Amino acid sequence: MKVSPLFTDLYQLTMLCAYIDNGRKERVAFELFVRKLPKNRNYLVYAGLQDVVDFVENLSFSSEDIDYLHSLNIFPDWFLDFLKEFRFTGDIYSMKEGTLFFPHEPVLRVEAPIYEAQLLETAIMNQIHVSSLIATKAARVFSVSRGKLLADFSLRRTHGYDAGMKTARSCYIAGFNATSNVLAGKLLGIPVVGTVAHSYIMSFEEEEDAFRAYARTFPDKTVLLVDTYDTVTGIERAIKVAKELEAKGYRLRGIRLDSGNVIELSKIARKLLDESGLEY
């Protein structure tokens, strides 16, 4: 997706103008790194490079961009004419996404004429920052998952379209198996997963009826949400439907706990499932 070069701080453009006006075109190097980590954190996971590459490869000022800059009454006409032909001509060196990195360790290096390198600073920091932050959190979850299936269900809580896509991608880089984000599945090739919402359960007179209806539609992909009313009762009803599925040659994929003391409820759920012969 093309992102406008106006996705930057104004001072990047005023510096660019001043560099050119004063004949400053020497080749320089900028490196992106982290100075320190928060307490009890000892690594970060690198992500966001693809967004940087996409930004740089498509970096050009549209006529609408130029018209807007002209309306600010800040920049001379010669500079706006210069921007019409602007393209990045430098080089970018980077770690691979998914690499662990540490304080004072450069993750990305830009080598270019000083005015070109300067213009990239804000966009690079923005893209790498958010993606690496998410990937690091996902990696911390992955590191204690002991091989369990992990899926991000972040789309309804992330801040806008862009963040939702970045979260799905960054979590996948860090070791997650799937996402609920269908567009991320299409565009990024990430496996998609999903169950049902509480509203679906509540649309039926009885919880058990909701379970049976969903199992009838998706007999080989059934995961039952059990906490709409009473979680333990919901588990018991799910077990009943699981046995009905077994009689038809299918297996319940799992149950979903979505509220309450999830640690304690998960132990109760495991015990009840195991006692019913549903160790799988």
Coordinates of C-alpha atoms in Angstrom, one line a residue, residues 3-261:
V3 CA 1.9 5.7 1.9
S4 CA 2.3 9.4 1.2
P5 CA 5.8 10.9 2.0
L6 CA 3.8 13.5 4.0
F7 CA 3.6 10.7 6.6
T8 CA 6.5 12.5 8.4
D9 CA 7.2 15.3 10.8
L10 CA 7.3 18.8 9.3
Y11 CA 10.8 19.4 10.4
Q12 CA 12.0 16.5 8.2
L13 CA 10.8 18.5 5.2
T14 CA 12.2 21.9 6.4
M15 CA 15.6 20.2 7.0
L16 CA 15.5 18.6 3.6
C17 CA 14.9 22.1 2.1
A18 CA 17.7 23.6 4.1
Y19 CA 20.1 20.8 3.1
I20 CA 19.4 21.3 -0.6
D21 CA 19.5 25.1 -0.3
N22 CA 23.0 24.9 1.3
G23 CA 24.4 22.4 -1.1
R24 CA 24.5 19.6 1.6
K25 CA 24.3 16.4 -0.5
E26 CA 27.1 14.3 1.1
R27 CA 26.4 10.6 1.7
V28 CA 25.8 9.7 5.4
A29 CA 24.6 6.8 7.5
F30 CA 21.8 6.7 10.0
E31 CA 21.3 3.6 12.3
L32 CA 18.2 2.6 14.2
F33 CA 18.7 1.2 17.7
V34 CA 17.2 1.1 21.2
R35 CA 19.0 2.7 24.1
K36 CA 17.6 0.7 27.0
L37 CA 14.9 -1.8 27.9
P38 CA 12.2 -1.7 30.5
K39 CA 12.7 -3.4 33.9
N40 CA 12.4 -7.2 33.7
R41 CA 12.7 -7.2 29.9
N42 CA 15.9 -8.5 28.3
Y43 CA 15.3 -8.6 24.5
L44 CA 13.2 -7.3 21.7
V45 CA 12.0 -8.9 18.5
Y46 CA 12.6 -7.1 15.2
A47 CA 9.6 -6.6 12.9
G48 CA 8.2 -4.0 10.5
L49 CA 10.9 -4.1 7.8
Q50 CA 8.4 -5.0 5.0
D51 CA 6.5 -1.8 5.8
V52 CA 9.7 0.2 5.5
V53 CA 10.6 -1.4 2.2
D54 CA 7.1 -0.7 0.8
F55 CA 7.3 2.9 1.9
V56 CA 10.7 3.5 0.4
E57 CA 10.0 1.7 -2.9
N58 CA 6.9 3.8 -3.4
L59 CA 8.3 7.1 -2.1
S60 CA 7.2 9.9 -4.4
F61 CA 5.2 13.1 -3.9
S62 CA 1.9 13.2 -5.7
S63 CA 0.4 16.4 -7.2
E64 CA -1.9 16.5 -4.2
D65 CA 1.0 16.3 -1.8
I66 CA 2.8 19.2 -3.6
D67 CA -0.4 21.3 -3.6
Y68 CA -0.8 20.9 0.1
L69 CA 2.8 21.8 0.8
H70 CA 2.3 24.9 -1.4
S71 CA -0.7 25.9 0.6
L72 CA 1.4 26.0 3.8
N73 CA 3.3 29.0 2.5
I74 CA 6.5 27.6 4.0
F75 CA 8.5 26.3 1.1
P76 CA 9.9 28.1 -2.0
D77 CA 8.7 27.1 -5.4
W78 CA 12.1 25.7 -6.4
F79 CA 11.9 23.2 -3.6
L80 CA 8.4 22.0 -4.5
D81 CA 9.6 21.5 -8.1
F82 CA 12.5 19.4 -6.6
L83 CA 10.1 17.3 -4.7
K84 CA 8.1 16.5 -7.8
E85 CA 11.1 14.4 -9.0
F86 CA 12.2 13.1 -5.7
R87 CA 13.2 9.4 -5.4
F88 CA 15.2 7.6 -2.8
T89 CA 18.6 6.6 -4.3
G90 CA 20.4 5.2 -1.2
D91 CA 20.8 1.8 0.4
I92 CA 19.1 0.1 3.4
Y93 CA 20.7 -2.7 5.4
S94 CA 18.7 -4.6 8.0
M95 CA 18.4 -7.5 10.3
K96 CA 15.9 -10.2 9.3
E97 CA 12.5 -9.8 10.8
G98 CA 12.0 -12.1 13.8
T99 CA 15.6 -11.6 15.0
L100 CA 16.1 -10.9 18.7
F101 CA 18.0 -7.7 19.4
F102 CA 19.3 -5.8 22.4
P103 CA 20.2 -2.3 23.5
H104 CA 22.7 -0.3 21.4
E105 CA 22.5 -2.9 18.6
P106 CA 21.6 -1.4 15.2
V107 CA 18.7 -3.1 13.6
L108 CA 18.6 -1.0 10.4
R109 CA 21.1 1.2 8.6
V110 CA 20.3 3.8 6.0
E111 CA 23.1 5.0 3.7
A112 CA 22.1 7.8 1.4
P113 CA 22.6 11.5 0.6
I114 CA 21.9 13.3 3.8
Y115 CA 18.6 14.9 2.7
E116 CA 17.2 11.6 1.5
A117 CA 18.2 9.7 4.6
Q118 CA 16.7 12.5 6.8
L119 CA 13.3 12.2 5.1
L120 CA 13.0 8.5 6.0
E121 CA 13.6 8.9 9.8
T122 CA 10.1 9.4 11.0
A123 CA 8.4 6.7 8.9
I124 CA 11.1 4.1 9.7
M125 CA 10.8 4.8 13.5
N126 CA 7.0 4.6 13.3
Q127 CA 6.9 1.4 11.4
I128 CA 9.6 -0.5 13.2
H129 CA 8.5 0.7 16.7
V130 CA 4.9 -0.6 16.6
S131 CA 5.6 -3.9 14.9
S132 CA 8.6 -4.7 17.1
L133 CA 6.6 -3.9 20.2
I134 CA 3.9 -6.3 19.2
A135 CA 6.2 -9.0 18.0
T136 CA 8.1 -8.8 21.3
K137 CA 4.9 -9.2 23.4
A138 CA 3.9 -12.1 21.1
A139 CA 7.3 -13.7 21.6
R140 CA 7.0 -13.5 25.4
V141 CA 3.7 -15.3 25.1
F142 CA 5.1 -17.9 22.7
S143 CA 8.1 -18.5 25.0
V144 CA 5.8 -19.9 27.7
S145 CA 3.2 -21.6 25.5
R146 CA 5.0 -25.0 25.4
G147 CA 3.9 -25.7 21.9
K148 CA 0.2 -24.7 22.4
L149 CA -1.7 -23.3 19.5
L150 CA -1.6 -19.5 19.6
A151 CA -3.9 -17.1 17.7
D152 CA -4.3 -13.4 17.9
F153 CA -7.8 -12.1 18.3
S154 CA -6.7 -8.4 18.4
L155 CA -8.7 -6.9 15.5
R156 CA -11.5 -5.4 17.6
R157 CA -9.1 -3.7 20.0
T158 CA -6.3 -2.5 17.9
H159 CA -6.2 1.2 16.8
G160 CA -7.5 1.2 13.3
Y161 CA -7.0 -0.8 10.1
D162 CA -3.3 -0.5 9.9
A163 CA -2.7 -1.6 13.5
G164 CA -4.9 -4.6 13.1
M165 CA -2.9 -5.8 10.1
K166 CA 0.4 -5.1 11.7
T167 CA -0.6 -7.0 14.9
A168 CA -1.6 -10.1 12.9
R169 CA 1.7 -10.0 10.9
S170 CA 3.9 -9.3 13.9
C171 CA 2.4 -12.0 16.0
Y172 CA 2.9 -14.5 13.2
I173 CA 6.5 -13.5 12.9
A174 CA 7.0 -14.1 16.6
G175 CA 5.6 -17.6 16.6
F176 CA 1.8 -17.4 16.6
N177 CA 0.0 -20.0 14.5
A178 CA -3.1 -18.1 13.4
T179 CA -5.2 -15.0 13.5
S180 CA -8.9 -14.1 13.5
N181 CA -8.2 -11.4 10.9
V182 CA -9.6 -12.7 7.6
L183 CA -8.0 -9.9 5.5
A184 CA -4.6 -10.8 7.1
G185 CA -5.3 -14.3 6.0
K186 CA -5.9 -13.3 2.4
L187 CA -3.2 -10.7 2.0
L188 CA -0.5 -12.2 4.3
G189 CA -1.1 -15.9 4.0
I190 CA -1.7 -16.3 7.8
P191 CA -4.0 -19.2 8.8
V192 CA -7.3 -17.9 10.2
V193 CA -9.3 -19.3 13.1
G194 CA -12.6 -18.4 14.9
T195 CA -15.4 -19.7 17.0
V196 CA -18.7 -17.9 18.0
A197 CA -19.7 -14.9 20.0
H198 CA -21.8 -14.7 23.1
S199 CA -24.6 -13.1 21.0
Y200 CA -24.8 -16.4 19.0
I201 CA -25.3 -18.4 22.2
M202 CA -27.9 -16.0 23.6
S203 CA -29.9 -16.0 20.3
F204 CA -31.1 -19.6 21.3
E205 CA -33.5 -20.4 24.1
E206 CA -31.1 -22.9 25.6
E207 CA -27.3 -22.9 25.6
E208 CA -27.3 -26.6 24.7
D209 CA -29.4 -25.8 21.6
A210 CA -26.8 -23.3 20.5
F211 CA -24.1 -25.8 20.9
R212 CA -25.9 -28.4 18.9
A213 CA -26.8 -26.0 16.1
Y214 CA -23.2 -24.9 15.7
A215 CA -22.0 -28.5 15.8
R216 CA -24.5 -29.4 13.2
T217 CA -23.2 -26.8 10.8
F218 CA -19.5 -27.4 11.5
P219 CA -19.2 -30.9 12.9
D220 CA -15.5 -31.3 12.2
K221 CA -14.5 -27.8 13.4
T222 CA -16.6 -27.3 16.5
V223 CA -15.2 -25.2 19.4
L224 CA -17.8 -24.3 22.0
L225 CA -17.9 -21.0 24.0
V226 CA -18.9 -22.1 27.5
D227 CA -19.0 -19.0 29.7
T228 CA -22.1 -17.2 28.5
Y229 CA -24.1 -18.1 31.6
D230 CA -22.3 -20.4 34.0
T231 CA -18.9 -21.7 32.9
V232 CA -18.9 -25.0 34.7
T233 CA -22.5 -25.8 33.5
G234 CA -21.4 -24.7 30.1
I235 CA -18.5 -27.2 30.2
E236 CA -20.9 -30.0 31.2
R237 CA -23.2 -29.1 28.3
A238 CA -20.3 -29.0 25.9
I239 CA -19.3 -32.5 27.1
K240 CA -22.7 -33.8 26.3
V241 CA -22.6 -32.3 22.8
A242 CA -19.1 -33.7 22.4
K243 CA -20.4 -37.2 23.1
E244 CA -23.1 -36.7 20.5
L245 CA -20.4 -35.7 18.0
E246 CA -18.4 -38.8 18.8
A247 CA -21.5 -40.9 18.1
K248 CA -21.5 -39.4 14.6
G249 CA -17.8 -40.0 14.0
Y250 CA -16.6 -36.5 14.8
R251 CA -14.6 -34.9 17.6
L252 CA -15.1 -31.7 19.5
R253 CA -12.1 -29.4 18.7
G254 CA -12.2 -27.6 22.0
I255 CA -14.0 -25.3 24.4
R256 CA -13.4 -21.6 24.8
L257 CA -13.1 -19.8 28.2
D258 CA -13.6 -16.1 27.8
S259 CA -14.1 -14.6 31.3
G260 CA -13.6 -15.2 35.0
N261 CA -10.6 -16.7 36.6

